[in-house]
Short mmCIF file of C-alpha atoms in Angstrom, two decimals:
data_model
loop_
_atom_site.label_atom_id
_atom_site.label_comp_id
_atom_site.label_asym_id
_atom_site.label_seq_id
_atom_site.Cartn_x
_atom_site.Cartn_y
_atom_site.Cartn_z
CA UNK A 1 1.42 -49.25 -52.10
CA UNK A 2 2.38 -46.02 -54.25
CA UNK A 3 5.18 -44.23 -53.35
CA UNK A 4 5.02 -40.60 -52.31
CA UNK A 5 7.11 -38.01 -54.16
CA UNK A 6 9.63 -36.62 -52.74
CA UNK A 7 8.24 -33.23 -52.49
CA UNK A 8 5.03 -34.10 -50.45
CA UNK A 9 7.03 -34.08 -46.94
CA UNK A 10 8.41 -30.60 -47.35
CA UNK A 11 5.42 -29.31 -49.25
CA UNK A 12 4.02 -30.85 -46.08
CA UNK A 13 6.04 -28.65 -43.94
CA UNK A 14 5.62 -26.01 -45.90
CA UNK A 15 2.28 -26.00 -45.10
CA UNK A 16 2.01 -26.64 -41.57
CA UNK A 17 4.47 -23.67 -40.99
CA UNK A 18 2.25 -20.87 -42.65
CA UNK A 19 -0.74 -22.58 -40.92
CA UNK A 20 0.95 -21.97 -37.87
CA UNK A 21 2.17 -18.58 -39.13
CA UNK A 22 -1.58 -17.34 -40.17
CA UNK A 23 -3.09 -18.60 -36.81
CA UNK A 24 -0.71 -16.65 -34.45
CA UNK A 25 -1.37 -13.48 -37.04
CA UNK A 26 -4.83 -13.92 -36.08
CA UNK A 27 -4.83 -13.91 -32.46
CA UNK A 28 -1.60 -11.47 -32.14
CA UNK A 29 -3.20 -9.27 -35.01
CA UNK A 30 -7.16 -9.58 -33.73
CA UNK A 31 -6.30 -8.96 -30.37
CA UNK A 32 -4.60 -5.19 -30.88
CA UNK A 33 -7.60 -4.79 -33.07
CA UNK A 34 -10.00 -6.25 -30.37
CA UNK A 35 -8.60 -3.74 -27.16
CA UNK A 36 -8.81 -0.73 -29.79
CA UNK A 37 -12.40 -1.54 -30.46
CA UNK A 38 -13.78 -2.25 -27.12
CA UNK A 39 -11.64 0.84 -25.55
CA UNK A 40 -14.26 3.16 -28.16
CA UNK A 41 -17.48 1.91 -26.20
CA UNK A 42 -15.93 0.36 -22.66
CA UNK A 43 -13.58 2.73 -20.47
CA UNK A 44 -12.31 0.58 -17.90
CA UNK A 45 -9.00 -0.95 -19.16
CA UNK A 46 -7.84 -2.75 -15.99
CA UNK A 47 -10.49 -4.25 -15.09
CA UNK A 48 -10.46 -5.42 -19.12
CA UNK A 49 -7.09 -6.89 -18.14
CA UNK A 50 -7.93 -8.32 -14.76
CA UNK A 51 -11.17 -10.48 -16.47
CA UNK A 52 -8.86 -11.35 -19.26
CA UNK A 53 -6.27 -12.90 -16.65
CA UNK A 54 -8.99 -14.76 -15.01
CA UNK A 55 -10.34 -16.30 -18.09
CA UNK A 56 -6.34 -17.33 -19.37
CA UNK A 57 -5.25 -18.82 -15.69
CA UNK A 58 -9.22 -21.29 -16.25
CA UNK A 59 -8.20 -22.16 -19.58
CA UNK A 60 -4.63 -23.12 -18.64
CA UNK A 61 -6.05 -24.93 -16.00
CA UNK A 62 -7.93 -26.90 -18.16
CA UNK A 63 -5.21 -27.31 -20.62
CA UNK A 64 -3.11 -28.54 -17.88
CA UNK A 65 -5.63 -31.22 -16.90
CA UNK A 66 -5.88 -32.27 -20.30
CA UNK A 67 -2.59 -33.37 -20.73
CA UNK A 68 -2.41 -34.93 -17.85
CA UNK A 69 -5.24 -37.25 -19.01
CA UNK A 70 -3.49 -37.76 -22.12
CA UNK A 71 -0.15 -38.42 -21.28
CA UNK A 72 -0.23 -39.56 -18.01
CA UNK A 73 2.33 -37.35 -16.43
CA UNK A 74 1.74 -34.96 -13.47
CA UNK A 75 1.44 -31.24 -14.38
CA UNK A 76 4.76 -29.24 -12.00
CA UNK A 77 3.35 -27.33 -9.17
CA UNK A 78 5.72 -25.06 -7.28
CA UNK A 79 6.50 -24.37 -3.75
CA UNK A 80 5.12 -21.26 -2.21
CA UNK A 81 8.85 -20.28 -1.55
CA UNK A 82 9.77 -20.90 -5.51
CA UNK A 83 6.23 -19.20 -6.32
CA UNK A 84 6.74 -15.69 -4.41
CA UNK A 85 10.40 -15.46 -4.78
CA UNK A 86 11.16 -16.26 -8.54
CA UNK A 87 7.33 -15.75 -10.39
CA UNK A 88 6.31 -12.72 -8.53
CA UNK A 89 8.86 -10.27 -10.02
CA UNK A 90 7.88 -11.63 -13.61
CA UNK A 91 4.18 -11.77 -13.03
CA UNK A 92 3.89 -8.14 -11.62
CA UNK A 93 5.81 -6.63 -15.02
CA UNK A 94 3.80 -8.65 -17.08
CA UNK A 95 0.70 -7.42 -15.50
CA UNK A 96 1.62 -4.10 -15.74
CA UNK A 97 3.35 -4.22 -19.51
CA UNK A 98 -0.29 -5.60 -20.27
CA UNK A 99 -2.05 -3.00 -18.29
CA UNK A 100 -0.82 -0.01 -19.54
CA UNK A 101 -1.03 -1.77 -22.81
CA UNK A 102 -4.66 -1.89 -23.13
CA UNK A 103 -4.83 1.46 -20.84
CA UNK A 104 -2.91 3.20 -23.74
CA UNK A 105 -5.51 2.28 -26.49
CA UNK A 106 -7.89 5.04 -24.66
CA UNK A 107 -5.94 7.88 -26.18
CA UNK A 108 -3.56 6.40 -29.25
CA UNK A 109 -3.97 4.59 -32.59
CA UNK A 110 -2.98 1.43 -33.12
CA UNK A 111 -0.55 2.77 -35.80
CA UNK A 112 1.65 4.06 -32.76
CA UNK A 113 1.05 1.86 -30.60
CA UNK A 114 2.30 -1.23 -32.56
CA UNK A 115 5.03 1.07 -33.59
CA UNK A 116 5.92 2.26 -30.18
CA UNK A 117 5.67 -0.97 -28.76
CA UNK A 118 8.30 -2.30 -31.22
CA UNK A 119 10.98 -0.55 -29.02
CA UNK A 120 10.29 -3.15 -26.22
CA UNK A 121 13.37 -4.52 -28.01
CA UNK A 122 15.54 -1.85 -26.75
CA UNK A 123 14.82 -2.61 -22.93
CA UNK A 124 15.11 -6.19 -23.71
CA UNK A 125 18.93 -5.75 -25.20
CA UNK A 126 19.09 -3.64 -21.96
CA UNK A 127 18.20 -5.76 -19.49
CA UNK A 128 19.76 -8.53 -20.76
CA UNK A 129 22.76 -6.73 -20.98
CA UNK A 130 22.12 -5.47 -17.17
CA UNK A 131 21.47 -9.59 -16.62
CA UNK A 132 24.04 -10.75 -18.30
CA UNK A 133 22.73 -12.43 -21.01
CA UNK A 134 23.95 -10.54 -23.53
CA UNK A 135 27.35 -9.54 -24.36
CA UNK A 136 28.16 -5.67 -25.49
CA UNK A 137 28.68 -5.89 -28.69
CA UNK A 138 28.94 -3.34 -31.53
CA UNK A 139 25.96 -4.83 -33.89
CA UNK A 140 24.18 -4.04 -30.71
CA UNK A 141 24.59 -0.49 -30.50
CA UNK A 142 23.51 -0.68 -34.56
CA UNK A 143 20.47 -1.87 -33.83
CA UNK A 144 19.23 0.06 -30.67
CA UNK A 145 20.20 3.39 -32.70
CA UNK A 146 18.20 1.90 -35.84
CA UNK A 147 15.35 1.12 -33.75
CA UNK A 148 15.81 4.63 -31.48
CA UNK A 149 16.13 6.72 -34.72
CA UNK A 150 13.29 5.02 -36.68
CA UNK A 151 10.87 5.25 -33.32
CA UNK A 152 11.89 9.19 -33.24
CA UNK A 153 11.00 9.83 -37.06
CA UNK A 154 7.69 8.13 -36.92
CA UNK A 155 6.47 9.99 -33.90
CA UNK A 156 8.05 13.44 -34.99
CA UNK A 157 5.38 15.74 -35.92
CA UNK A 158 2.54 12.96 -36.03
CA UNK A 159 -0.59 14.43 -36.60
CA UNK A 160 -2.37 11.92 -34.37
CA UNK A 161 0.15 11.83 -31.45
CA UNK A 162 -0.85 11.55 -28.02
CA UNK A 163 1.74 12.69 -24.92
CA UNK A 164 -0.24 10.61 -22.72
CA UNK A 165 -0.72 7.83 -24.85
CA UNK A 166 2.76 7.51 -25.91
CA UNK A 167 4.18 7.51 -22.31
CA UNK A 168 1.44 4.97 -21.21
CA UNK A 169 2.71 2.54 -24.14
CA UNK A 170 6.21 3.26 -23.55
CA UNK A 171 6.31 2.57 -19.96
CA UNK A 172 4.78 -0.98 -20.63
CA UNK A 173 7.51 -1.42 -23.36
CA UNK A 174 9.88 -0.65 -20.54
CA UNK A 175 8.05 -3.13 -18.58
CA UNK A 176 7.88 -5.34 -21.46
CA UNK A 177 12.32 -5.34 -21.05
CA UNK A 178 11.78 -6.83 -17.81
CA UNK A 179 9.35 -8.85 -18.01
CA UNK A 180 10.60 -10.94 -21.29
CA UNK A 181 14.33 -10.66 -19.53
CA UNK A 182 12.95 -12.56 -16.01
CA UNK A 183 10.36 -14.59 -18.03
CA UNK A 184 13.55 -16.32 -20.05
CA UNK A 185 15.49 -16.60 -17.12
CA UNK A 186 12.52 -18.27 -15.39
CA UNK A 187 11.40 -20.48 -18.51
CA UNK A 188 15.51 -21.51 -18.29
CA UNK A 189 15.89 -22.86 -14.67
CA UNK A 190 15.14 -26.46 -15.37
CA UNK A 191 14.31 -27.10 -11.27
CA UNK A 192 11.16 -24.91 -12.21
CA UNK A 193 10.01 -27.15 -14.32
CA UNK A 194 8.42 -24.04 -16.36
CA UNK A 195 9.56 -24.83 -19.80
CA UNK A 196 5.81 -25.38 -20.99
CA UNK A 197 4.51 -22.06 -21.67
CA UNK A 198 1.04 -23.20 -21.14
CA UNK A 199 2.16 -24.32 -17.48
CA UNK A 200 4.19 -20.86 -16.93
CA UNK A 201 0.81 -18.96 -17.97
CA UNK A 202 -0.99 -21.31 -15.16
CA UNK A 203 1.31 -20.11 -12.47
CA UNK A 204 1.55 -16.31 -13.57
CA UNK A 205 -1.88 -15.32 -13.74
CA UNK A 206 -3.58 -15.39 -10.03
CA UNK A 207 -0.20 -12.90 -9.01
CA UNK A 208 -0.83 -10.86 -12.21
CA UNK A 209 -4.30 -10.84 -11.18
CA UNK A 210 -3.12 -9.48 -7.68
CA UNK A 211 -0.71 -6.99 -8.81
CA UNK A 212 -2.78 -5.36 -11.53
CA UNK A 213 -6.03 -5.41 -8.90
CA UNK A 214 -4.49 -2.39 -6.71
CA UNK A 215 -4.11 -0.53 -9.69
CA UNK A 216 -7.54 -0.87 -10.72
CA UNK A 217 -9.12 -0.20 -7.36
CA UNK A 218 -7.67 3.35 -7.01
CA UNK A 219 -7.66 4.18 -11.18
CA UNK A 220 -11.25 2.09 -11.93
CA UNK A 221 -12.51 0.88 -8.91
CA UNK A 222 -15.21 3.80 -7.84
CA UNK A 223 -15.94 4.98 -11.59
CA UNK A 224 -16.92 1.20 -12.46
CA UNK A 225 -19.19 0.90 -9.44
CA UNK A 226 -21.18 3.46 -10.41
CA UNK A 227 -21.24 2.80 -13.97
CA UNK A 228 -24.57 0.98 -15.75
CA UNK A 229 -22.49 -1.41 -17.88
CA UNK A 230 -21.77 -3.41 -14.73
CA UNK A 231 -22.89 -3.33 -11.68
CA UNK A 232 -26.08 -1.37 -12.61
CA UNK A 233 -26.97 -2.38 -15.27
CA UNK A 234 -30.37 -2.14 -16.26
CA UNK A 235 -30.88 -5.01 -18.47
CA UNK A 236 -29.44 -8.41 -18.43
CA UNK A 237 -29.39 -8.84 -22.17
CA UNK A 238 -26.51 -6.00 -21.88
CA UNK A 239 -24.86 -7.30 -19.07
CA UNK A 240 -24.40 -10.47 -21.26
CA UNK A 241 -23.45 -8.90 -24.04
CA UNK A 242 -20.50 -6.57 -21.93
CA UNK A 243 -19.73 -10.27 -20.02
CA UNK A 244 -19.31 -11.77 -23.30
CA UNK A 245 -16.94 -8.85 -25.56
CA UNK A 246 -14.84 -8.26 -22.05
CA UNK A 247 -14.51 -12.79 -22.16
CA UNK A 248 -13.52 -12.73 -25.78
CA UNK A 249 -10.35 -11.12 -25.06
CA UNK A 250 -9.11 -13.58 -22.66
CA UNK A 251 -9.60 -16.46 -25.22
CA UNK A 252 -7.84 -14.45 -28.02
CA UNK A 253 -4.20 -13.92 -25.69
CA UNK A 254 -4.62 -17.36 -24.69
CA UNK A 255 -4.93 -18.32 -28.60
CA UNK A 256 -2.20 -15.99 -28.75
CA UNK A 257 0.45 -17.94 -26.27
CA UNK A 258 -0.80 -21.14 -27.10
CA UNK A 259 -0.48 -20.55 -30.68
CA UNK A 260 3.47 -18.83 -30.53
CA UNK A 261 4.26 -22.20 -28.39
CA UNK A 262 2.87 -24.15 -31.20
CA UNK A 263 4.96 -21.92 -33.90
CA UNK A 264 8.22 -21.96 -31.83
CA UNK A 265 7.82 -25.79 -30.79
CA UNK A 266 6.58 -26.95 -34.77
CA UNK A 267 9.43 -24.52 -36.42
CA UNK A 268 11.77 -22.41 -34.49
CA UNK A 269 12.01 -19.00 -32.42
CA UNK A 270 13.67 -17.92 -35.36
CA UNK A 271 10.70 -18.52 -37.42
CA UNK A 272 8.39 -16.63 -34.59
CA UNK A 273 10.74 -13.58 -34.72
CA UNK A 274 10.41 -13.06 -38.48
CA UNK A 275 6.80 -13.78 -38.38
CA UNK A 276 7.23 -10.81 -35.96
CA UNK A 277 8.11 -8.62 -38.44
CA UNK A 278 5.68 -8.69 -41.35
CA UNK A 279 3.06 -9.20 -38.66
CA UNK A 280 3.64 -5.56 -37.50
CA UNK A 281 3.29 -4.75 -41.76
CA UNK A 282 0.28 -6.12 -41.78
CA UNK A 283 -1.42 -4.08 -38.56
CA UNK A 284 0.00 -0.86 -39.85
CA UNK A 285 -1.04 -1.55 -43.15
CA UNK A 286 -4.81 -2.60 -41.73
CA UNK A 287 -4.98 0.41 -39.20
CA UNK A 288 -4.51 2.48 -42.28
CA UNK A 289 -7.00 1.39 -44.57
CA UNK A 290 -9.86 0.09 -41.46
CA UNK A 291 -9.32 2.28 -38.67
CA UNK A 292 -7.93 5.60 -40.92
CA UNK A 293 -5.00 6.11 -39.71
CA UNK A 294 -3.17 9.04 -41.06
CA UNK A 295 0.96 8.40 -41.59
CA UNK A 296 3.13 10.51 -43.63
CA UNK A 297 6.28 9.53 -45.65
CA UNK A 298 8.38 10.59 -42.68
CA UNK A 299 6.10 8.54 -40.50
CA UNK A 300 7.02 5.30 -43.07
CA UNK A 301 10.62 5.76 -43.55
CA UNK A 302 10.94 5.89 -39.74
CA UNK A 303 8.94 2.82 -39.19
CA UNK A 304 11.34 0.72 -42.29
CA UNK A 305 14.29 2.28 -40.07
CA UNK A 306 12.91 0.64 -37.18
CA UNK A 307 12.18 -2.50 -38.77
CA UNK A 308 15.63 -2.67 -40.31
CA UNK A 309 16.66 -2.37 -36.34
CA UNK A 310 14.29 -5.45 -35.88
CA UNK A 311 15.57 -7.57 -38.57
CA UNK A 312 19.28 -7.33 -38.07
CA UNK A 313 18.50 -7.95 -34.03
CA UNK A 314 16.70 -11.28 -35.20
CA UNK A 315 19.49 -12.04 -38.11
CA UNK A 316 22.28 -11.60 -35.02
CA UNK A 317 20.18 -13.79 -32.70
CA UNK A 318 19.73 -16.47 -35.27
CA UNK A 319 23.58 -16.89 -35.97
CA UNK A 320 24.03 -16.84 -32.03
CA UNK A 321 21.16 -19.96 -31.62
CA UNK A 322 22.43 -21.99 -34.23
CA UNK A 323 25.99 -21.90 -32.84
CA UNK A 324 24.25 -22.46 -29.08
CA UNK A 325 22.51 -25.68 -31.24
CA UNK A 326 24.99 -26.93 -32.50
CA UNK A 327 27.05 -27.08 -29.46
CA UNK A 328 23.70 -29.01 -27.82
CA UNK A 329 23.51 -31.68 -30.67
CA UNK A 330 27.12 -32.77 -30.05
CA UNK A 331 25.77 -33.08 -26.20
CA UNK A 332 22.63 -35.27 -27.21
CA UNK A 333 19.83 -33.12 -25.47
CA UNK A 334 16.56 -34.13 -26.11
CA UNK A 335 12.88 -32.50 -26.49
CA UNK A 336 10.61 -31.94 -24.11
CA UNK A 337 8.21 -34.45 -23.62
CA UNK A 338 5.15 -32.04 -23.23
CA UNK A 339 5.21 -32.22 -27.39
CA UNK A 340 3.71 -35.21 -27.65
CA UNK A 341 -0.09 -34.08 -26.77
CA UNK A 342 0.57 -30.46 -29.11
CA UNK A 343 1.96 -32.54 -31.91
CA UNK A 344 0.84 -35.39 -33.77
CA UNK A 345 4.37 -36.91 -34.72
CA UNK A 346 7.45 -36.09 -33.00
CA UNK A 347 10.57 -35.10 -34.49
CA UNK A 348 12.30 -38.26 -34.37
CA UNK A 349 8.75 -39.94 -36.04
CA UNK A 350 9.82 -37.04 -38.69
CA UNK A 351 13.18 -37.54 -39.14
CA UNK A 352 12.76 -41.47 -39.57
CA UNK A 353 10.13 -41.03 -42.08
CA UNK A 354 12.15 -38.54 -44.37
CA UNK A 355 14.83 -41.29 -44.38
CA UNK A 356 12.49 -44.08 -45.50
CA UNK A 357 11.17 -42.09 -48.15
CA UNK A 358 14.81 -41.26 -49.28
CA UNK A 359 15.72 -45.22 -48.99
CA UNK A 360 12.80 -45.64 -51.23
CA UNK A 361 14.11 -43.67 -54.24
#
């Protein structure tokens, strides 16, 4: 039997990684792209969402069964005391962050609103400062003014800057604070048993659903009933067709958190957060040159400010985890055993090959 070069394992990696990289760029990227296009022809953003949340809590549900036939091991299933108490709060922000998301694509461009939404980071540092989970800290303040300041130049004097837009996407950045805040602290109480994203997504939906429905009902619910792209409709070849764009969405944000858990779980958050970055790059540069965009220079130094705000935020958490990882090694923690059905070898598989291939030369 031929040895393999050394190479071929990290060339191997190497690989893998920007597979994993391009495929979460394609759901993150297409869906932004997706809501923008279907806000031009369908007006009805909540209900949008609501569809979308129905289609993500079926195909969790199927994930869920899935690995339960593969690896034997009952899926977690919380109490209705655990399930009102400690996934409500986080469901209803996350229903909202989302809502107004889409909502806001009725008035901006996506230019603004992938810039805007970049400030999410600020109410995160804020929260989890209000939480506790952060610690005050100096570099802090740096990057919340970088981020402030760059957010500020980009929208000053835009010549395709919408007031109601704007506040709609900021508000669900706000939202977006609390919601990633109570979804870590959820995702970290190991008597949940939530640390599988795909089984977190399973239990958030039907509440999303519930807390985004009132919202639709007095915003949507009367203009929909009356409109002929639903409910009378005059042919069913149309209907289909409005059943079908309205479904697509729901498969691309489920892509979209199966395919981070697959980055983060394969690599590192670390290598999710960068990813981050040129992944807002490339939808300013598209909305430019395929939707028309219009940005001035003022426009691009503010969004490099920002981004300069985004990359020492992720440089500062990545000292921070590998200090936290370190400290876990020394403790022996393992991984979580929900890898094996997402990933064809584990670590340890991994690690024991690299070493036979270094024994061999």
């Amino acid at each position: 039997m031929g040895r393999r070069p050394p190479g071929i394992p990290l060339l191997g990696k190497a690989a893998l990684t920007l597979g994993l990289v391009l495929l979460y760029y394609c759901f993150s990227i297409g869906i932004t792209f997706y809501n923008k296009w279907l806000m031009k022809s369908f007006h009805f953003p909540l209900f949008m969402t609501l569809l979308h949340l129905l289609v993500i809590f079926l195909l969790s549900a199927l994930t869920r069964a899935l690995m339960h036939c593969c690896t034997k091991r009952s899926r977690v299933v919380l109490t209705w005391d655990d399930y009102l108490r400690r996934v409500a709060p986080t469901a209803l922000s996350t229903a909202l962050d989302i809502g107004l998301s889409n909502w806001s694509f009725l008035y901006i461009t996506v230019s603004l609103y992938t810039m805007t939404k970049s400030s999410a980071i600020l109410f995160i540092l804020l929260f989890s400062l209000i939480f506790k989970l952060e610690e005050l800290r100096m570099a802090l303040v740096l990057v919340v003014l970088l981020i402030a300041g760059g957010l500020f130049m980009f929208t000053y004097e835009s010549t395709q800057f919408n007031m109601e837009g704007f506040a709609l996407v900021l508000g669900a950045s706000f939202l977006g604070g609390i919601r990633w805040t109570l979804t870590q602290m959820l995702m970290q109480k190991a008597e949940l048993g939530l640390q599988n994203p795909i089984d977190t997504m399973f239990h958030l939906q039907p509440l999303m659903f519930l807390g985004l429905f009132p919202l639709f009902a007095v915003f949507e619910g009367l203009p929909l009933s009356t409109s002929e792209k639903l409910f009378r409709f005059h042919e069913a070849g149309l209907l289909l067709s409005v059943v079908g764009k309205l479904s697509l969405g729901g498969f691309l944000a489920f892509g979209l958190g199966f395919s981070e858990f697959l980055l983060v779980s394969r690599t590192s958050s670390l290598t999710l957060s960068i990813a981050g970055i040129f992944k807002e790059i490339c939808t300013l540069l598209l909305a430019t040159h395929l939707l028309g965009d219009h940005l001035n220079l003022l426009n691009w130094v503010g969004f490099a400010v920002c981004l300069s705000g985004i990359s020492l935020h992720v440089t500062l958490k990545a000292f921070s985890s590998k200090g936290e990882k370190e400290s876990k090694l020394h403790k022996g923690t393992s991984s979580s055993p929900d890898l094996e059905l997402l990933l064809r070898r584990s670590e340890a598989e991994e690690e024991e090959e690299e070493v036979v291939t270094e024994l061999q030369h």
